[in-house]
Coordinates of C-alpha atoms and ligand atoms in Angstrom, one line a residue:
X16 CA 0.0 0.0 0.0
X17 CA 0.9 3.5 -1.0
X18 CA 1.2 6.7 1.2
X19 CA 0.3 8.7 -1.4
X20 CA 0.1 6.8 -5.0
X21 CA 1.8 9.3 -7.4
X22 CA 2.8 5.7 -9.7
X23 CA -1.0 4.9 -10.0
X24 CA -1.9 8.3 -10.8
X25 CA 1.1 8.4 -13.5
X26 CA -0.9 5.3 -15.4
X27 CA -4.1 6.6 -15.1
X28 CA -2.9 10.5 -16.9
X29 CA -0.5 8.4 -19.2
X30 CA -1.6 8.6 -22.5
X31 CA -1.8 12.8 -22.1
X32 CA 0.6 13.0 -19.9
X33 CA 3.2 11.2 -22.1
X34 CA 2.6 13.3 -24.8
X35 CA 2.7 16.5 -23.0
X36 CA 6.2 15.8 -21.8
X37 CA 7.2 15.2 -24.9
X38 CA 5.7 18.0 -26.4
X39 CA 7.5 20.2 -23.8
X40 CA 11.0 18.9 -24.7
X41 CA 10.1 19.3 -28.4
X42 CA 9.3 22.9 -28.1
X43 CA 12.7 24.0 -27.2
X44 CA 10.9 26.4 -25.2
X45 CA 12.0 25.3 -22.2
X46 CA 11.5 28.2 -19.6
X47 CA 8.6 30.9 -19.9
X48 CA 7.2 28.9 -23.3
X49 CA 3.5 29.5 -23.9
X50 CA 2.6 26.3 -21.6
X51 CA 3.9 28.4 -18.2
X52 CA 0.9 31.6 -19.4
X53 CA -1.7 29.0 -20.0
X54 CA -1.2 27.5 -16.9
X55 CA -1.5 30.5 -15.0
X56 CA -4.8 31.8 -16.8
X57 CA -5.9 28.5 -16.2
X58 CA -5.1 28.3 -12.0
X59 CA -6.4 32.0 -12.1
X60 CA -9.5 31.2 -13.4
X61 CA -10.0 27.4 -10.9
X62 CA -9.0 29.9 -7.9
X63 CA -11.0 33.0 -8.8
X64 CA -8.4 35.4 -8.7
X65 CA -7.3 37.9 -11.5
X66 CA -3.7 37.4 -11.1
X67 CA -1.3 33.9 -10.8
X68 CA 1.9 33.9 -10.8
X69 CA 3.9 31.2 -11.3
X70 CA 7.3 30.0 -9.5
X71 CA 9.8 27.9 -8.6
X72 CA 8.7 26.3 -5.7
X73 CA 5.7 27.2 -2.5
X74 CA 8.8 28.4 -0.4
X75 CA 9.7 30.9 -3.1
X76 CA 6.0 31.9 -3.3
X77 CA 5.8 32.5 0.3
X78 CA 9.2 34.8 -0.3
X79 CA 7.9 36.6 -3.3
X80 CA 4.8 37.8 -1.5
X81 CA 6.7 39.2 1.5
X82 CA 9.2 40.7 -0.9
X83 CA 6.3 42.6 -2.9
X84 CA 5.0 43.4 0.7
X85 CA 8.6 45.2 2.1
X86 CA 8.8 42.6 4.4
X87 CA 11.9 43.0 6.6
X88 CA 13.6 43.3 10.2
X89 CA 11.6 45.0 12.5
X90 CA 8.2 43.5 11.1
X91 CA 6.2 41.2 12.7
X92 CA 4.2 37.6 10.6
X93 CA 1.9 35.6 12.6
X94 CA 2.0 31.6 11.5
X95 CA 0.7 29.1 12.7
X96 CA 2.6 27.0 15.3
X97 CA 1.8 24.1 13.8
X98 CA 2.5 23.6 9.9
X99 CA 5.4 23.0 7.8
X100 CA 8.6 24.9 8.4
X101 CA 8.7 26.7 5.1
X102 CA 5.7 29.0 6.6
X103 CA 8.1 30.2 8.9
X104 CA 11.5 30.0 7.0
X105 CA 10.4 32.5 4.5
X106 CA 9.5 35.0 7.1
X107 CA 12.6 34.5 8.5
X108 CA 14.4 34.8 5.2
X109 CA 13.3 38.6 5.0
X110 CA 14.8 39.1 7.8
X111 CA 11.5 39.9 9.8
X112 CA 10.1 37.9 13.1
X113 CA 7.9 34.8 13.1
X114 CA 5.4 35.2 15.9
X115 CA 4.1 31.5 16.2
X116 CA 0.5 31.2 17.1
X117 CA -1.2 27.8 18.7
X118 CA -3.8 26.4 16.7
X119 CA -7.1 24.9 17.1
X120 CA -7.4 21.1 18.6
X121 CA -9.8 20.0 15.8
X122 CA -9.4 22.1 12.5
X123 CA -5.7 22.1 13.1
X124 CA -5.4 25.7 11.8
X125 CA -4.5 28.9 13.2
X126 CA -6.8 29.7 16.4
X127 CA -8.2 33.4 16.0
X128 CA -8.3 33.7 19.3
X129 CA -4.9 33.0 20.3
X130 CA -4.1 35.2 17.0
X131 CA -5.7 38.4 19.1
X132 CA -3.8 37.3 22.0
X133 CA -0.4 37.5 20.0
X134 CA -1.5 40.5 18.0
X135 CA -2.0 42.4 21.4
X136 CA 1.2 40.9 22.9
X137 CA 3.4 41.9 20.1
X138 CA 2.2 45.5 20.2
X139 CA 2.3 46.0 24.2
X140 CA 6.1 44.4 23.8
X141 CA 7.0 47.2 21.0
X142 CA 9.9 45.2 19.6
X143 CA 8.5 44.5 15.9
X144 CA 5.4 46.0 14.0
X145 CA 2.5 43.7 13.3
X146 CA 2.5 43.5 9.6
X147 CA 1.2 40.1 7.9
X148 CA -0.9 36.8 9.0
X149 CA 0.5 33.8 7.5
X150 CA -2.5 31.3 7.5
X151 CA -2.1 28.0 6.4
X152 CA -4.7 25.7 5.0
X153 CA -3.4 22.6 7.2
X154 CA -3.8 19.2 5.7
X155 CA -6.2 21.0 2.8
X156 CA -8.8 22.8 5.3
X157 CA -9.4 26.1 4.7
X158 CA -8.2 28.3 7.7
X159 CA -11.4 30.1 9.9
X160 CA -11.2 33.1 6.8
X161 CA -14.5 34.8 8.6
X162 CA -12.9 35.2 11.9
X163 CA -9.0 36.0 10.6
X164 CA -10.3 38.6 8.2
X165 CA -12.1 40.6 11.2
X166 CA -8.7 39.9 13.1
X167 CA -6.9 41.6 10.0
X168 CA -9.0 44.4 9.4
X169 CA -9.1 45.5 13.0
X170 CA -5.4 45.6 13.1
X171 CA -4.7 46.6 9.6
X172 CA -2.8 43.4 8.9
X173 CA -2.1 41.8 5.7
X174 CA -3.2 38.0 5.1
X175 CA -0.6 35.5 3.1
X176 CA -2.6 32.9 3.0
X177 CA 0.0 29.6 2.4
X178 CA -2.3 27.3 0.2
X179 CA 0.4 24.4 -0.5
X180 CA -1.5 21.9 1.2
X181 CA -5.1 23.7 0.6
X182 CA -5.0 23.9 -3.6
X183 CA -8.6 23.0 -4.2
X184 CA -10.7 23.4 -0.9
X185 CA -13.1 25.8 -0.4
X186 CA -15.8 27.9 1.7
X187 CA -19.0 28.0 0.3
X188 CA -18.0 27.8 -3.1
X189 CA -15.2 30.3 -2.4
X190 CA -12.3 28.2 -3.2
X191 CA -8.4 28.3 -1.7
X192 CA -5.8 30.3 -2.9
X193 CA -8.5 32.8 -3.0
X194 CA -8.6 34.0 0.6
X195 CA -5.4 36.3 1.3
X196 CA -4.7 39.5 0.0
X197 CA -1.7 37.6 -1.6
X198 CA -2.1 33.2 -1.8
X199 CA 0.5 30.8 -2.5
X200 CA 0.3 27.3 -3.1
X201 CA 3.1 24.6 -4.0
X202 CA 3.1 22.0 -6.7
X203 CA 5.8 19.8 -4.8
X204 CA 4.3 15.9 -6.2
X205 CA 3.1 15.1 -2.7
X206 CA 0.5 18.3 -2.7
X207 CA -3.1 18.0 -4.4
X208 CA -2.2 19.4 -7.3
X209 CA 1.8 18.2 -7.7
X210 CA 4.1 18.7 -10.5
X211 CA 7.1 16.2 -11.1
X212 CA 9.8 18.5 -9.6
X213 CA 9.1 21.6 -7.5
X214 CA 6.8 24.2 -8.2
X215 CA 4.3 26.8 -7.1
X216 CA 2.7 29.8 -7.2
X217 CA 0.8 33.3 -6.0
X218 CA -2.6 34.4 -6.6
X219 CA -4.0 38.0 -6.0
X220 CA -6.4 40.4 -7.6
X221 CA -3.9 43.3 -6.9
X222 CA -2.2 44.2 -10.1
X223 CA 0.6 46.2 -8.5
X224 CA 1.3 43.2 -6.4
X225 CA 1.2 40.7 -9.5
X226 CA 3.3 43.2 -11.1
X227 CA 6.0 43.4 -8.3
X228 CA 5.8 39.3 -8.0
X229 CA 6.3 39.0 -11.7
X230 CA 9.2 41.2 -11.4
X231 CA 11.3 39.6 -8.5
X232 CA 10.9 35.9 -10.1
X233 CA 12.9 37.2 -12.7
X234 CA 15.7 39.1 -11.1
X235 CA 14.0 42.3 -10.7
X236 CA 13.5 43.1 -13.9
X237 CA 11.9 46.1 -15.6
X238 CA 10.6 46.6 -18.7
X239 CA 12.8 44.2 -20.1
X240 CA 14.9 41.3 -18.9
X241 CA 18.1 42.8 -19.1
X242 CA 16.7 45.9 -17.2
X243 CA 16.6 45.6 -13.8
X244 CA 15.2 47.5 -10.9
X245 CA 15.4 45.5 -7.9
X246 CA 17.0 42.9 -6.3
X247 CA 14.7 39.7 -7.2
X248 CA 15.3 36.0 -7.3
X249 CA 15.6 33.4 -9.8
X250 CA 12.2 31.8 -9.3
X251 CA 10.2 30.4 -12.4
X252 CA 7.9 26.9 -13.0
X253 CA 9.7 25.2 -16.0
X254 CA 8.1 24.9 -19.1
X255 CA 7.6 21.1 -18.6
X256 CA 6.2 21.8 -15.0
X257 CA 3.6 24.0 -16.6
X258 CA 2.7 21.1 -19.1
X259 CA 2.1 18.6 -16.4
X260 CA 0.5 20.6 -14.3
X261 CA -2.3 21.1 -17.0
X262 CA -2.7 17.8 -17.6
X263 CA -3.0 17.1 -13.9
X264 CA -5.6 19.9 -13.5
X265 CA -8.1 18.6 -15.9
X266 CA -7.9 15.6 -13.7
X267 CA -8.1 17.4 -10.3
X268 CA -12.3 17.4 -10.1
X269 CA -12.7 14.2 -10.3
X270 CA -9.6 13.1 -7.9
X271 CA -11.3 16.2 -5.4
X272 CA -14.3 13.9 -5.6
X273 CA -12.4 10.9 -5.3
X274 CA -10.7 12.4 -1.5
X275 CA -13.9 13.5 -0.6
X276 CA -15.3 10.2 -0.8
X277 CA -12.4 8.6 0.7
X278 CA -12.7 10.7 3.8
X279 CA -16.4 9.8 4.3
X280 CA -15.2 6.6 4.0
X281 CA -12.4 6.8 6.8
X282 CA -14.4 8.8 8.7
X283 CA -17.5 6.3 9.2
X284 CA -15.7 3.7 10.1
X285 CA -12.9 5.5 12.5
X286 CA -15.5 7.9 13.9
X287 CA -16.0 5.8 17.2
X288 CA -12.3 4.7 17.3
X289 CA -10.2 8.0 17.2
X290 CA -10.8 11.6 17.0
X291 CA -11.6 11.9 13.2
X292 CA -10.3 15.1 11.1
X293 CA -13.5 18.0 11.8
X294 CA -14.9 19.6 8.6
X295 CA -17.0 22.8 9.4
X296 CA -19.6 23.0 8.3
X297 CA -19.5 24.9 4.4
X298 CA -15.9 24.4 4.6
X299 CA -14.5 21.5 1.6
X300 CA -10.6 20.4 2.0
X301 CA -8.8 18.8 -0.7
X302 CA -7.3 16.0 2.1
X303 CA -3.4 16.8 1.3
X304 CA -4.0 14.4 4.7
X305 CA -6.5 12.5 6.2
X306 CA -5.3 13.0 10.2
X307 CA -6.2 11.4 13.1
X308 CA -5.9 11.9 16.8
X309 CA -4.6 9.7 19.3
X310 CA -5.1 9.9 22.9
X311 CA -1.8 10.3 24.2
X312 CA 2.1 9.2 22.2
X313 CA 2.7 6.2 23.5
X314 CA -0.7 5.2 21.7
X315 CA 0.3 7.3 18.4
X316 CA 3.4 5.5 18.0
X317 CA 2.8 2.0 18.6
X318 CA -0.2 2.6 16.1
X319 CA 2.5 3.9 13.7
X320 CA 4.7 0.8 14.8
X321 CA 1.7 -1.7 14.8
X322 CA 0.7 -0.5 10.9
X323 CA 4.4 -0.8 9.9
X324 CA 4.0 -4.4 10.9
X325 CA 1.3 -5.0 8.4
X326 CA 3.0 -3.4 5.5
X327 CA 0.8 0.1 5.9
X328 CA 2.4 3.5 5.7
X329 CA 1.5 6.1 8.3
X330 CA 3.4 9.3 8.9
X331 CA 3.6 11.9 11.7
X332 CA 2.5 15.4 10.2
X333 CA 4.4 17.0 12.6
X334 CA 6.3 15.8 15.1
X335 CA 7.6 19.0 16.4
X336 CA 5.8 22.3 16.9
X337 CA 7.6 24.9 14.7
X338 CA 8.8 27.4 17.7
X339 CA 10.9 24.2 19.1
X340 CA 12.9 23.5 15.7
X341 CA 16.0 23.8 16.3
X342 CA 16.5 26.7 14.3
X343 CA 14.5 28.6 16.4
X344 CA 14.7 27.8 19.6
X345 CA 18.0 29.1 19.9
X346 CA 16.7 32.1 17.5
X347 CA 16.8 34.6 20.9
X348 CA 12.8 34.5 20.1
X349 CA 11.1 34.4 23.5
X350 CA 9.4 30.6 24.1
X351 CA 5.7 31.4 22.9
X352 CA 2.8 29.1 24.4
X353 CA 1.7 27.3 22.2
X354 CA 0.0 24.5 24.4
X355 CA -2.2 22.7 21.8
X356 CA 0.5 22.4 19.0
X357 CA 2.8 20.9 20.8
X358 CA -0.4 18.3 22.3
X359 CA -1.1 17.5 18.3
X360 CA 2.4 16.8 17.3
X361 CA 2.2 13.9 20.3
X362 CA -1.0 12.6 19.3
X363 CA -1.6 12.8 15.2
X364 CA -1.3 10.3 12.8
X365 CA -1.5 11.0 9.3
X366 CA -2.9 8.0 6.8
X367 CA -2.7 6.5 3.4
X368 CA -4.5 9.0 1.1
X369 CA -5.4 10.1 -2.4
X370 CA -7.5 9.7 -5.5
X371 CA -7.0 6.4 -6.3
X372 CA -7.0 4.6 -2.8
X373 CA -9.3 1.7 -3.0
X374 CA -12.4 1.0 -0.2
X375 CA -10.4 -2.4 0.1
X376 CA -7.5 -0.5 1.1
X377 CA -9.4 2.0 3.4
X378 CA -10.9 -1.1 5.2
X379 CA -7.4 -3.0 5.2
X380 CA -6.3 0.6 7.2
X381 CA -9.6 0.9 9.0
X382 CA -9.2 -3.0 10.6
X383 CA -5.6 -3.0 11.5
X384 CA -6.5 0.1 13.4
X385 CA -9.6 -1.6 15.1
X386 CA -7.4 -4.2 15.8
X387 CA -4.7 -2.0 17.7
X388 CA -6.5 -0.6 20.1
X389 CA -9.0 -3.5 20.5
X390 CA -5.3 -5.2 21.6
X391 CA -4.1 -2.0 23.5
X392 CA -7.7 -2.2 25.2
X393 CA -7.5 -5.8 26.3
X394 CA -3.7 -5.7 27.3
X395 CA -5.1 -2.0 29.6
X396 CA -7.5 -4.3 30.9
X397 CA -5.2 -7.1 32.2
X398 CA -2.4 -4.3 33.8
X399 CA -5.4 -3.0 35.6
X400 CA -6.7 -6.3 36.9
Ligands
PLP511 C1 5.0 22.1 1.2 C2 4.7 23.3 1.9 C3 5.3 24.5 1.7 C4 6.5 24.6 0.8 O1 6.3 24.2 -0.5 P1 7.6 23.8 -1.4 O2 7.1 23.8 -2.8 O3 8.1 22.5 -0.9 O4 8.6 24.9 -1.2 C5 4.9 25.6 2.4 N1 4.0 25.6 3.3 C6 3.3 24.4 3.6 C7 2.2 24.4 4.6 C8 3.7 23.2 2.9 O5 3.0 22.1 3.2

């Protein structure tokens, strides 16, 4: 059993994928060609935003939108506690702070509450000047967007919303990538929509933003290439990317489907066994994971260690919250309290997921699980006799 089956989704795209590769590498056109601006009108139009910009990777997403923001020392992004260190990483790359914020036990994603609480702190302390919420859209839920956007406009903060687990998810119809004043997303083959290499990319509906972001992929340049008029990076989707990716988007509503169903399926038979992943209610994820919560470690891992033993893949999205990496916790930035972060990277387990999962293979997941803690039960049972 697969993780995540790229292989299986490879057969099933074959036939146009094959000959969009080819295609790619026949065109000679192999950065910028005319595949790269289709893609993007494309994404634009799925998303529902007027600009996308296309780049090398989610991380360099992430950076472009801070750089178009003036995003540096003294200034003070909000992430998420719990997420993937990139959302951090590129806040630190500009050289501003990271002010990590806990998150919320069952949507995993940023807790608006606690988000006040840190807004507040950071302006009593004085140090660094509120500037940007980084949400993420953990696992493919879309953040609480109702409650962050009050949050933002009472404080006159900026939302980055990091989509690279979130591409295709929605609120009411109102679909990810589509909720921040600036959205990224990734295209890293793991994500829901996943290229063969690295990829990703902005959305906005500012044009002086999509202007600036289109400018610092490419070196800062003006009106031309060989002008330049910043400092920018090197930071575009290849050519061949672009190809794949628009064979793998007239795929993605039916594989959305196909998560969605697999989900329901996890979730009516684990329901009474675990603490199952919580949908609100409106909200659609595209399931980058389907997570589950244990009730302490020692029962997380021997799950994880019981499922190794019968040949099923598991993984630990995240073991460690992001403010006790070891690149920050010797960062000089003060210990934040994060209490329920650091409670989900004890207790989650993430399992075998995407499009083309079977029901066999669900049930195969769903019984070893049973199984587990029908044992972990029995063997409680006899300790406490
Ligand atoms: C994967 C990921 C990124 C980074 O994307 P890359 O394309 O790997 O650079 C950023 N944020 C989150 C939440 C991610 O899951």
């Amino acid at each position: 059993m697969q993780f995540r089956d790229l292989k299986q989704q490879y057969q099933v795209l074959k036939a146009g994928m094959d000959k969009a590769i080819l295609d790619a590498a026949a065109s000679g056109a192999h950065i910028m060609g005319p595949q790269v601006q289709e893609l993007e009108k494309q994404l634009a139009d799925y998303v529902g935003t007027g600009h996308c910009i296309s780049c090398a990777s989610g991380t360099d997403a992430l950076t472009l939108a801070l750089k178009a923001w003036d995003i540096k020392r003294g200034d003070a992004v909000f992430v998420p506690d719990f997420t993937f260190f990139s959302s951090a990483e590129a806040v630190s790359l500009e050289g501003a702070t990271p002010v990590f914020v806990d998150v919320d036990r069952e949507t995993f994603n940023i807790d608006p509450a606690d988000l006040e609480n840190k807004i507040e702190a950071t302006i009593r302390k004085g140090e660094s000047v509120p500037k940007v919420i980084i949400t993420v859209d953990l696992f493919g839920l879309p953040a609480n967007y109702p409650a962050i956007r009050r949050i933002a406009r009472n404080h006159r903060l900026l939302i980055l919303e990091d989509g690279a687990q979130g591409f295709g998810g929605s609120i009411g119809g109102k679909r990810n990538c589509s909720f921040g004043d600036i959205s990224t997303t990734s295209f890293f083959p793991a994500k829901p929509l996943g290229c063969y290499g690295d990829g990703g990319a902005c959305f906005t509906d500012n044009d002086e933003w999509a202007a600036l972001m289109d400018s610092y992929r490419m070196h800062g340049k003006g009106s031309s290439k060989y002008e330049n008029v910043r400092i920018g990076m090197n930071s575009r989707l290849d050519t061949i990317q672009a190809s794949i990716l628009q064979v793998k988007l007239k795929a993605f509503a039916e594989e959305l489907e196909a998560v969605n169903k697999a989900a329901a399926e996890y979730t009516a038979r684990l329901a009474d066994l675990v603490e199952t992943p919580v949908v609100p209610a409106g909200f659609l994820s595209s399931w980058a994971q389907y997570t589950v919560r244990l009730n302490g470690k020692t029962e997380r891992d021997g799950l994880q260690a019981y499922l190794e033993g019968q040949g099923i893949p598991s993984m630990v999205y995240y073991p460690t919250p992001l403010h006790r990496q070891t690149a920050y916790r010797d960062s000089g930035l003060p210990e934040p309290d994060c209490p329920v972060a650091g409670r989900l990277c004890e207790t989650v387990l993430s399992l075998p997921m995407h499009p083309y999962i079977s029901s066999e293979e669900i049930n195969r997941v769903c019984n070893a699980i049973e199984a587990f803690l029908h044992r972990e039960k029995e063997a409680g049972g006899e300790r406490s006799r």
